[in-house]
mmCIF file of C-alpha atoms in Angstrom:
data_model
loop_
_atom_site.group_PDB
_atom_site.id
_atom_site.type_symbol
_atom_site.label_atom_id
_atom_site.label_comp_id
_atom_site.label_asym_id
_atom_site.label_seq_id
_atom_site.Cartn_x
_atom_site.Cartn_y
_atom_site.Cartn_z
ATOM 1 C CA MET A 1 9.468 -37.362 -11.395
ATOM 2 C CA SER A 2 9.898 -34.619 -8.787
ATOM 3 C CA PRO A 3 12.386 -31.816 -9.417
ATOM 4 C CA GLY A 4 15.760 -32.051 -7.736
ATOM 5 C CA PRO A 5 16.943 -29.663 -5.047
ATOM 6 C CA PRO A 6 18.381 -26.278 -6.011
ATOM 7 C CA PRO A 7 22.150 -25.811 -6.012
ATOM 8 C CA SER A 8 23.610 -25.380 -2.529
ATOM 9 C CA ASN A 9 24.442 -21.744 -3.256
ATOM 10 C CA PHE A 10 21.138 -21.072 -5.013
ATOM 11 C CA ARG A 11 19.773 -18.580 -2.463
ATOM 12 C CA SER A 12 23.056 -16.643 -2.371
ATOM 13 C CA PHE A 13 23.158 -16.592 -6.170
ATOM 14 C CA LEU A 14 19.718 -15.004 -6.348
ATOM 15 C CA LEU A 15 20.547 -12.326 -3.805
ATOM 16 C CA VAL A 16 23.995 -11.442 -5.141
ATOM 17 C CA ARG A 17 22.777 -11.217 -8.726
ATOM 18 C CA GLY A 18 20.110 -8.660 -7.818
ATOM 19 C CA GLY A 19 17.010 -10.749 -7.400
ATOM 20 C CA VAL A 20 14.049 -10.316 -9.713
ATOM 21 C CA ARG A 21 15.859 -8.382 -12.398
ATOM 22 C CA ASP A 22 18.030 -11.418 -13.168
ATOM 23 C CA ILE A 23 15.106 -13.623 -14.165
ATOM 24 C CA GLY A 24 13.801 -11.215 -16.784
ATOM 25 C CA ILE A 25 10.715 -9.963 -14.953
ATOM 26 C CA HIS A 26 11.394 -6.263 -15.436
ATOM 27 C CA ARG A 27 11.171 -6.379 -19.214
ATOM 28 C CA SER A 28 8.805 -4.306 -21.314
ATOM 29 C CA ASP A 29 7.195 -7.333 -22.976
ATOM 30 C CA TYR A 30 4.881 -9.004 -20.479
ATOM 31 C CA TYR A 31 4.178 -12.285 -22.219
ATOM 32 C CA ASP A 32 3.987 -15.559 -20.301
ATOM 33 C CA LEU A 33 3.592 -13.871 -16.927
ATOM 34 C CA PHE A 34 2.437 -17.068 -15.262
ATOM 35 C CA SER A 35 5.677 -18.956 -15.895
ATOM 36 C CA ARG A 36 7.616 -15.998 -14.479
ATOM 37 C CA ILE A 37 5.475 -15.880 -11.356
ATOM 38 C CA THR A 38 5.736 -19.632 -10.773
ATOM 39 C CA SER A 39 9.406 -20.099 -11.651
ATOM 40 C CA ILE A 40 11.443 -21.576 -8.827
ATOM 41 C CA GLU A 41 13.817 -18.609 -9.075
ATOM 42 C CA ASN A 42 10.983 -16.178 -8.420
ATOM 43 C CA LEU A 43 9.599 -18.276 -5.567
ATOM 44 C CA PHE A 44 12.980 -18.249 -3.820
ATOM 45 C CA ILE A 45 13.247 -14.481 -4.307
ATOM 46 C CA ALA A 46 9.701 -14.113 -2.983
ATOM 47 C CA TRP A 47 10.681 -16.106 0.087
ATOM 48 C CA GLU A 48 13.734 -13.942 0.765
ATOM 49 C CA ARG A 49 11.648 -10.787 0.532
ATOM 50 C CA PHE A 50 8.767 -12.165 2.550
ATOM 51 C CA ARG A 51 10.823 -13.441 5.478
ATOM 52 C CA LYS A 52 12.601 -10.134 6.220
ATOM 53 C CA GLY A 53 11.758 -9.160 9.779
ATOM 54 C CA LYS A 54 9.745 -12.346 10.317
ATOM 55 C CA ARG A 55 12.360 -15.060 10.837
ATOM 56 C CA SER A 56 11.611 -15.438 14.559
ATOM 57 C CA ARG A 57 7.933 -16.166 13.974
ATOM 58 C CA GLN A 58 6.947 -19.754 14.563
ATOM 59 C CA ASP A 59 5.039 -20.317 11.313
ATOM 60 C CA VAL A 60 7.895 -18.822 9.292
ATOM 61 C CA MET A 61 10.516 -20.943 11.076
ATOM 62 C CA PHE A 62 8.433 -24.065 10.471
ATOM 63 C CA PHE A 63 8.144 -23.323 6.727
ATOM 64 C CA GLU A 64 11.866 -22.566 6.485
ATOM 65 C CA ARG A 65 12.807 -25.856 8.153
ATOM 66 C CA TYR A 66 11.823 -27.643 4.936
ATOM 67 C CA LEU A 67 12.213 -24.660 2.630
ATOM 68 C CA GLU A 68 13.300 -26.351 -0.604
ATOM 69 C CA ASP A 69 10.673 -29.094 -0.289
ATOM 70 C CA ASN A 70 7.966 -26.524 0.465
ATOM 71 C CA LEU A 71 8.858 -24.207 -2.414
ATOM 72 C CA PHE A 72 9.161 -26.985 -4.990
ATOM 73 C CA ALA A 73 5.826 -28.424 -3.812
ATOM 74 C CA LEU A 74 4.289 -24.955 -4.093
ATOM 75 C CA GLN A 75 5.676 -24.554 -7.604
ATOM 76 C CA ALA A 76 4.158 -27.894 -8.600
ATOM 77 C CA GLU A 77 0.755 -26.835 -7.197
ATOM 78 C CA LEU A 78 0.849 -23.540 -9.063
ATOM 79 C CA ALA A 79 2.057 -25.020 -12.353
ATOM 80 C CA SER A 80 -0.559 -27.791 -12.333
ATOM 81 C CA GLY A 81 -3.396 -25.401 -11.467
ATOM 82 C CA VAL A 82 -4.384 -27.170 -8.235
ATOM 83 C CA TYR A 83 -3.194 -24.387 -5.917
ATOM 84 C CA GLN A 84 -5.960 -22.929 -3.765
ATOM 85 C CA HIS A 85 -5.717 -20.124 -1.243
ATOM 86 C CA SER A 86 -6.030 -21.224 2.391
ATOM 87 C CA PRO A 87 -8.472 -19.647 4.893
ATOM 88 C CA TYR A 88 -7.365 -16.531 6.770
ATOM 89 C CA ASP A 89 -6.477 -16.165 10.441
ATOM 90 C CA ARG A 90 -8.487 -13.228 11.787
ATOM 91 C CA PHE A 91 -7.322 -10.948 14.626
ATOM 92 C CA THR A 92 -7.764 -7.361 15.818
ATOM 93 C CA ILE A 93 -5.139 -4.653 16.321
ATOM 94 C CA HIS A 94 -5.330 -1.105 17.707
ATOM 95 C CA ASP A 95 -3.134 1.449 15.870
ATOM 96 C CA PRO A 96 -4.777 3.449 17.538
ATOM 97 C CA LYS A 97 -8.184 2.743 16.057
ATOM 98 C CA GLN A 98 -9.398 -0.831 15.963
ATOM 99 C CA ARG A 99 -8.652 -2.722 12.766
ATOM 100 C CA THR A 100 -9.444 -6.283 11.780
ATOM 101 C CA ILE A 101 -6.510 -8.020 10.089
ATOM 102 C CA HIS A 102 -6.846 -11.202 8.072
ATOM 103 C CA LYS A 103 -3.528 -13.043 7.997
ATOM 104 C CA ALA A 104 -2.854 -15.558 5.251
ATOM 105 C CA ASP A 105 -0.860 -18.769 5.609
ATOM 106 C CA VAL A 106 2.919 -18.522 4.990
ATOM 107 C CA LYS A 107 2.604 -20.434 1.716
ATOM 108 C CA ASP A 108 -0.044 -18.028 0.461
ATOM 109 C CA ARG A 109 1.992 -14.989 1.466
ATOM 110 C CA VAL A 110 4.934 -16.332 -0.554
ATOM 111 C CA VAL A 111 2.563 -16.564 -3.533
ATOM 112 C CA HIS A 112 1.420 -12.981 -2.926
ATOM 113 C CA GLN A 113 5.044 -11.811 -2.957
ATOM 114 C CA ALA A 114 5.828 -13.841 -6.078
ATOM 115 C CA ILE A 115 2.897 -12.221 -7.893
ATOM 116 C CA VAL A 116 3.866 -8.711 -6.831
ATOM 117 C CA ASN A 117 7.489 -9.344 -7.910
ATOM 118 C CA VAL A 118 6.278 -9.861 -11.467
ATOM 119 C CA ILE A 119 3.213 -7.722 -12.108
ATOM 120 C CA GLU A 120 3.837 -4.651 -9.954
ATOM 121 C CA LEU A 121 5.909 -2.855 -12.595
ATOM 122 C CA ILE A 122 3.175 -3.311 -15.193
ATOM 123 C CA PHE A 123 0.894 -1.115 -13.098
ATOM 124 C CA GLU A 124 3.582 1.037 -11.487
ATOM 125 C CA LYS A 125 4.296 2.670 -14.851
ATOM 126 C CA ARG A 126 0.722 3.980 -14.945
ATOM 127 C CA PHE A 127 0.485 5.361 -11.424
ATOM 128 C CA ILE A 128 0.705 9.113 -10.931
ATOM 129 C CA TYR A 129 3.780 10.545 -9.235
ATOM 130 C CA ASP A 130 1.851 11.771 -6.201
ATOM 131 C CA SER A 131 0.466 8.425 -5.086
ATOM 132 C CA TYR A 132 2.562 7.541 -2.023
ATOM 133 C CA SER A 133 1.239 4.337 -0.481
ATOM 134 C CA CYS A 134 3.263 1.104 -0.712
ATOM 135 C CA ARG A 135 5.559 2.245 -3.517
ATOM 136 C CA VAL A 136 9.349 2.219 -3.675
ATOM 137 C CA GLY A 137 10.796 5.612 -2.763
ATOM 138 C CA LYS A 138 7.462 6.924 -1.481
ATOM 139 C CA GLY A 139 5.778 6.550 1.941
ATOM 140 C CA THR A 140 4.268 8.855 4.551
ATOM 141 C CA HIS A 141 7.324 11.040 5.096
ATOM 142 C CA ALA A 142 7.797 11.663 1.379
ATOM 143 C CA ALA A 143 4.090 12.538 1.136
ATOM 144 C CA ILE A 144 4.388 15.083 3.959
ATOM 145 C CA ARG A 145 7.437 16.715 2.346
ATOM 146 C CA ARG A 146 5.570 16.891 -0.949
ATOM 147 C CA LEU A 147 2.562 18.491 0.757
ATOM 148 C CA GLN A 148 4.844 21.094 2.310
ATOM 149 C CA THR A 149 6.266 21.897 -1.134
ATOM 150 C CA PHE A 150 2.778 22.125 -2.615
ATOM 151 C CA LEU A 151 1.697 24.540 0.101
ATOM 152 C CA ARG A 152 4.677 26.837 -0.361
ATOM 153 C CA LYS A 153 4.456 27.310 -4.134
ATOM 154 C CA PRO A 154 0.849 28.451 -4.761
ATOM 155 C CA SER A 155 0.724 30.380 -1.485
ATOM 156 C CA ALA A 156 3.979 32.212 -2.300
ATOM 157 C CA ASN A 157 5.355 31.107 1.083
ATOM 158 C CA ASN A 158 2.078 31.747 2.894
ATOM 159 C CA THR A 159 1.536 35.269 1.575
ATOM 160 C CA ARG A 160 -1.633 34.091 -0.206
ATOM 161 C CA THR A 161 -4.372 31.938 1.318
ATOM 162 C CA ILE A 162 -4.458 28.322 0.158
ATOM 163 C CA TYR A 163 -7.192 25.886 1.157
ATOM 164 C CA VAL A 164 -6.560 22.192 1.674
ATOM 165 C CA LEU A 165 -9.402 19.716 1.178
ATOM 166 C CA LYS A 166 -8.693 16.487 3.066
ATOM 167 C CA CYS A 167 -10.815 13.390 2.446
ATOM 168 C CA ASP A 168 -10.973 9.752 3.479
ATOM 169 C CA ILE A 169 -12.865 6.927 1.757
ATOM 170 C CA ARG A 170 -15.367 5.172 4.014
ATOM 171 C CA LYS A 171 -14.371 1.539 4.751
ATOM 172 C CA PHE A 172 -12.147 1.379 1.690
ATOM 173 C CA PHE A 173 -10.746 -2.163 1.928
ATOM 174 C CA ALA A 174 -14.129 -3.598 2.869
ATOM 175 C CA SER A 175 -15.763 -1.815 -0.095
ATOM 176 C CA VAL A 176 -13.526 -2.900 -2.990
ATOM 177 C CA ASN A 177 -15.794 -4.456 -5.604
ATOM 178 C CA HIS A 178 -14.319 -7.708 -6.923
ATOM 179 C CA GLU A 179 -15.729 -7.415 -10.430
ATOM 180 C CA THR A 180 -14.520 -3.832 -10.809
ATOM 181 C CA LEU A 181 -11.049 -4.788 -9.564
ATOM 182 C CA LYS A 182 -10.835 -7.725 -11.972
ATOM 183 C CA LYS A 183 -11.872 -5.529 -14.892
ATOM 184 C CA LEU A 184 -9.141 -3.037 -14.031
ATOM 185 C CA ILE A 185 -6.540 -5.820 -13.869
ATOM 186 C CA ILE A 186 -7.660 -7.333 -17.178
ATOM 187 C CA GLN A 187 -6.950 -4.005 -18.882
ATOM 188 C CA ARG A 188 -3.218 -4.591 -18.269
ATOM 189 C CA VAL A 189 -2.859 -8.355 -17.799
ATOM 190 C CA ASP A 190 -4.101 -10.696 -20.516
ATOM 191 C CA ASP A 191 -2.371 -13.934 -19.518
ATOM 192 C CA PRO A 192 -5.217 -16.401 -18.717
ATOM 193 C CA LYS A 193 -3.362 -18.431 -16.077
ATOM 194 C CA THR A 194 -2.185 -15.292 -14.284
ATOM 195 C CA LEU A 195 -5.719 -13.943 -14.322
ATOM 196 C CA ASP A 196 -7.016 -17.208 -12.855
ATOM 197 C CA LEU A 197 -4.428 -17.010 -10.080
ATOM 198 C CA LEU A 198 -5.294 -13.377 -9.311
ATOM 199 C CA THR A 199 -9.006 -14.178 -9.365
ATOM 200 C CA GLY A 200 -8.446 -16.935 -6.822
ATOM 201 C CA ILE A 201 -6.698 -14.515 -4.487
ATOM 202 C CA ILE A 202 -9.325 -11.795 -4.926
ATOM 203 C CA GLU A 203 -12.151 -14.247 -4.283
ATOM 204 C CA SER A 204 -10.391 -15.866 -1.300
ATOM 205 C CA PHE A 205 -11.845 -13.121 0.906
ATOM 206 C CA SER A 206 -15.000 -11.057 1.106
ATOM 207 C CA THR A 207 -16.790 -8.878 3.644
ATOM 208 C CA SER A 208 -20.045 -9.374 1.749
ATOM 209 C CA HIS A 209 -20.833 -11.108 -1.531
ATOM 210 C CA GLY A 210 -18.257 -10.022 -4.133
ATOM 211 C CA THR A 211 -16.844 -7.199 -2.009
ATOM 212 C CA GLY A 212 -13.748 -6.567 0.096
ATOM 213 C CA ILE A 213 -10.026 -7.291 0.170
ATOM 214 C CA PRO A 214 -8.069 -8.198 3.342
ATOM 215 C CA LEU A 215 -5.890 -5.613 5.085
ATOM 216 C CA GLY A 216 -3.075 -8.111 5.684
ATOM 217 C CA ASN A 217 -2.215 -9.145 2.111
ATOM 218 C CA LEU A 218 0.719 -7.734 0.149
ATOM 219 C CA THR A 219 -1.420 -8.126 -2.976
ATOM 220 C CA SER A 220 -4.094 -5.954 -1.320
ATOM 221 C CA GLN A 221 -1.657 -3.040 -1.250
ATOM 222 C CA LEU A 222 -1.128 -3.358 -4.999
ATOM 223 C CA PHE A 223 -4.849 -3.910 -5.623
ATOM 224 C CA ALA A 224 -5.609 -0.743 -3.632
ATOM 225 C CA ASN A 225 -3.324 1.322 -5.851
ATOM 226 C CA ILE A 226 -4.777 -0.235 -9.004
ATOM 227 C CA TYR A 227 -8.307 0.509 -7.790
ATOM 228 C CA LEU A 228 -7.660 4.083 -6.665
ATOM 229 C CA HIS A 229 -5.606 4.932 -9.728
ATOM 230 C CA GLU A 230 -9.004 5.517 -11.277
ATOM 231 C CA LEU A 231 -9.653 8.228 -8.687
ATOM 232 C CA ASP A 232 -6.178 9.687 -9.281
ATOM 233 C CA TRP A 233 -6.837 9.855 -13.010
ATOM 234 C CA TYR A 234 -10.223 11.503 -12.508
ATOM 235 C CA VAL A 235 -8.836 14.152 -10.143
ATOM 236 C CA LYS A 236 -5.839 14.956 -12.352
ATOM 237 C CA GLN A 237 -7.369 14.650 -15.819
ATOM 238 C CA GLU A 238 -11.038 15.517 -15.341
ATOM 239 C CA LEU A 239 -11.014 17.926 -12.417
ATOM 240 C CA ARG A 240 -7.575 19.252 -13.500
ATOM 241 C CA VAL A 241 -6.363 19.542 -9.911
ATOM 242 C CA LYS A 242 -2.713 20.519 -10.023
ATOM 243 C CA HIS A 243 -1.862 19.878 -6.363
ATOM 244 C CA TYR A 244 -3.153 16.476 -5.234
ATOM 245 C CA ILE A 245 -1.584 13.815 -2.999
ATOM 246 C CA ARG A 246 -2.970 10.393 -2.109
ATOM 247 C CA TYR A 247 -1.769 7.871 0.460
ATOM 248 C CA CYS A 248 -3.987 4.785 0.228
ATOM 249 C CA ASP A 249 -7.540 6.065 0.881
ATOM 250 C CA ASP A 250 -6.457 9.397 2.460
ATOM 251 C CA PHE A 251 -5.962 12.263 0.031
ATOM 252 C CA VAL A 252 -5.645 16.038 -0.144
ATOM 253 C CA LEU A 253 -6.437 18.596 -2.857
ATOM 254 C CA LEU A 254 -5.243 22.219 -2.795
ATOM 255 C CA SER A 255 -7.046 25.293 -4.143
ATOM 256 C CA SER A 256 -7.040 29.060 -3.729
ATOM 257 C CA SER A 257 -10.842 28.874 -3.428
ATOM 258 C CA LYS A 258 -12.794 27.353 -0.555
ATOM 259 C CA HIS A 259 -15.865 27.229 -2.799
ATOM 260 C CA GLU A 260 -13.912 25.105 -5.327
ATOM 261 C CA CYS A 261 -12.886 22.692 -2.570
ATOM 262 C CA LEU A 262 -16.499 22.207 -1.530
ATOM 263 C CA ALA A 263 -17.505 21.656 -5.165
ATOM 264 C CA TRP A 264 -14.802 18.989 -5.478
ATOM 265 C CA VAL A 265 -16.319 17.102 -2.544
ATOM 266 C CA GLU A 266 -19.561 16.599 -4.452
ATOM 267 C CA LEU A 267 -17.816 15.675 -7.708
ATOM 268 C CA VAL A 268 -15.392 13.210 -6.138
ATOM 269 C CA ASN A 269 -18.141 11.565 -4.109
ATOM 270 C CA ALA A 270 -20.290 11.161 -7.225
ATOM 271 C CA PHE A 271 -17.361 9.614 -9.113
ATOM 272 C CA LEU A 272 -16.583 7.170 -6.310
ATOM 273 C CA LYS A 273 -20.200 6.030 -6.080
ATOM 274 C CA GLU A 274 -20.696 5.643 -9.828
ATOM 275 C CA LYS A 275 -17.361 4.126 -10.870
ATOM 276 C CA LEU A 276 -15.906 2.432 -7.784
ATOM 277 C CA SER A 277 -18.945 1.621 -5.584
ATOM 278 C CA MET A 278 -17.514 3.700 -2.732
ATOM 279 C CA GLN A 279 -18.140 6.950 -0.902
ATOM 280 C CA LEU A 280 -16.282 9.552 1.119
ATOM 281 C CA HIS A 281 -16.413 9.251 4.887
ATOM 282 C CA PRO A 282 -18.784 12.105 5.796
ATOM 283 C CA ASN A 283 -17.054 12.749 9.140
ATOM 284 C CA LYS A 284 -13.557 12.896 7.651
ATOM 285 C CA ILE A 285 -13.938 15.729 5.163
ATOM 286 C CA SER A 286 -12.248 18.995 6.124
ATOM 287 C CA VAL A 287 -11.220 22.248 4.465
ATOM 288 C CA ARG A 288 -8.459 24.155 6.253
ATOM 289 C CA THR A 289 -5.870 26.798 5.523
ATOM 290 C CA TRP A 290 -2.154 26.251 5.973
ATOM 291 C CA THR A 291 -2.157 28.689 8.908
ATOM 292 C CA GLN A 292 -4.798 26.565 10.652
ATOM 293 C CA GLY A 293 -2.630 23.497 10.157
ATOM 294 C CA VAL A 294 -3.139 20.565 7.806
ATOM 295 C CA ASP A 295 -3.583 17.246 9.635
ATOM 296 C CA PHE A 296 -2.364 14.484 7.294
ATOM 297 C CA LEU A 297 -0.857 11.035 7.879
ATOM 298 C CA GLY A 298 -0.166 11.550 11.577
ATOM 299 C CA TYR A 299 1.452 14.982 11.220
ATOM 300 C CA VAL A 300 0.163 18.553 11.273
ATOM 301 C CA VAL A 301 1.799 20.715 8.595
ATOM 302 C CA LEU A 302 2.095 24.408 9.562
ATOM 303 C CA PRO A 303 3.784 27.322 7.725
ATOM 304 C CA HIS A 304 6.937 27.193 9.847
ATOM 305 C CA SER A 305 6.935 23.678 11.248
ATOM 306 C CA ILE A 306 5.715 20.096 11.029
ATOM 307 C CA ILE A 307 4.451 18.734 14.311
ATOM 308 C CA ILE A 308 3.180 15.343 15.352
ATOM 309 C CA ARG A 309 -0.584 15.111 15.658
ATOM 310 C CA PRO A 310 -1.448 15.804 19.343
ATOM 311 C CA SER A 311 -3.299 12.507 19.800
ATOM 312 C CA THR A 312 -0.282 10.645 18.393
ATOM 313 C CA ALA A 313 2.076 12.555 20.707
ATOM 314 C CA ARG A 314 -0.048 11.642 23.738
ATOM 315 C CA ARG A 315 -0.068 8.004 22.696
ATOM 316 C CA ALA A 316 3.712 8.105 22.202
ATOM 317 C CA LEU A 317 4.181 9.292 25.781
ATOM 318 C CA ARG A 318 1.852 6.609 27.131
ATOM 319 C CA CYS A 319 3.619 3.845 25.211
ATOM 320 C CA SER A 320 7.195 5.136 25.381
ATOM 321 C CA ASN A 321 8.306 2.472 27.868
ATOM 322 C CA THR A 322 7.185 -0.375 25.612
ATOM 323 C CA GLU A 323 8.540 -2.019 22.481
ATOM 324 C CA ASN A 324 6.927 0.820 20.462
ATOM 325 C CA LYS A 325 9.538 3.279 21.736
ATOM 326 C CA SER A 326 11.798 3.073 18.671
ATOM 327 C CA SER A 327 8.925 3.539 16.238
ATOM 328 C CA TYR A 328 7.803 6.717 18.010
ATOM 329 C CA LEU A 329 11.364 8.031 18.024
ATOM 330 C CA GLY A 330 11.450 7.418 14.288
ATOM 331 C CA LEU A 331 8.253 9.442 13.946
ATOM 332 C CA CYS A 332 9.856 12.339 15.841
ATOM 333 C CA LYS A 333 12.819 12.518 13.448
ATOM 334 C CA HIS A 334 10.533 13.739 10.671
ATOM 335 C CA ALA A 335 8.911 16.520 12.720
ATOM 336 C CA ASP A 336 9.774 19.446 14.948
ATOM 337 C CA ALA A 337 9.455 17.315 18.059
ATOM 338 C CA TYR A 338 12.603 17.887 20.113
ATOM 339 C CA ARG A 339 10.805 17.969 23.482
ATOM 340 C CA LEU A 340 8.672 14.921 22.699
ATOM 341 C CA GLU A 341 11.731 13.006 21.482
ATOM 342 C CA ASN A 342 13.583 13.722 24.745
ATOM 343 C CA ALA A 343 10.549 12.777 26.822
ATOM 344 C CA ILE A 344 10.335 9.416 25.011
ATOM 345 C CA LYS A 345 14.075 8.780 25.394
ATOM 346 C CA ASN A 346 13.966 9.527 29.114
ATOM 347 C CA ALA A 347 10.866 7.458 29.826
ATOM 348 C CA THR A 348 11.405 4.301 31.850
#
């Protein structure tokens, strides 16, 4: 017998009552995770979160046309164990460098959101404070402000020289090792059905045998933080680096010694190769002083200002008469970019 439809005010009830917190997901005891992930309440919450900013898209509108039927059918698939991830739609974007995105089906993206609703907090409690990618209350602008604070304190407001080591992991998403990722998840999640579901998502994509996670998945953002938490822990606990900030696979370390920065390059690269099957991008390692300017996350941090990276500013001017105009204006609000902001506003 198929389940009946939800109450007519079901969606409003979930939103008004505060969403996930009302179905007991944010509790300290993480037993029976699978039933929480697959509950109809969580699937409706996942839908509400997923569809924000996407309601005009054709595939989303089509799914929403028969929303209750689709979500109850999805719940039945998940609960019975017959759910399987669909193939990805592959396309290329330029932002500005070329990236290949693998877009999952709407149904699968609802599952991704439902999973993250439940298990994110389990891992979030372990993450270091200065990891800024895809976390509530974090983001690029918070990372830049934190970097500015870090630079001011040890340099005594730029009266002492501080060196900033900036690194980038080579082809990070394409290099995530499936077995390593699963082992890291198992350390915190011991529910067999949840592990089977996560394994199915991890193994739904690969760039080579047993390697790679797709850029387009919400779960990939969480997986990236789980994976690179190991790097965070090594830098903070083993190398004892006091001033360290990471945003996805871009990270900076601060030291009063250039020699120490160069030594860290070798140590971090060795750790990545041995423990995470990765390596630093050899062309994206730099050591600079604050006076020279620290290029990080699209901004250049200087002692008396934060400016937009010159290449980004040039692109903003080229694209300022397109739909990207508002996003570039938003970028300007977090930098000393009065002239650029006016130029974008006045562009036609």
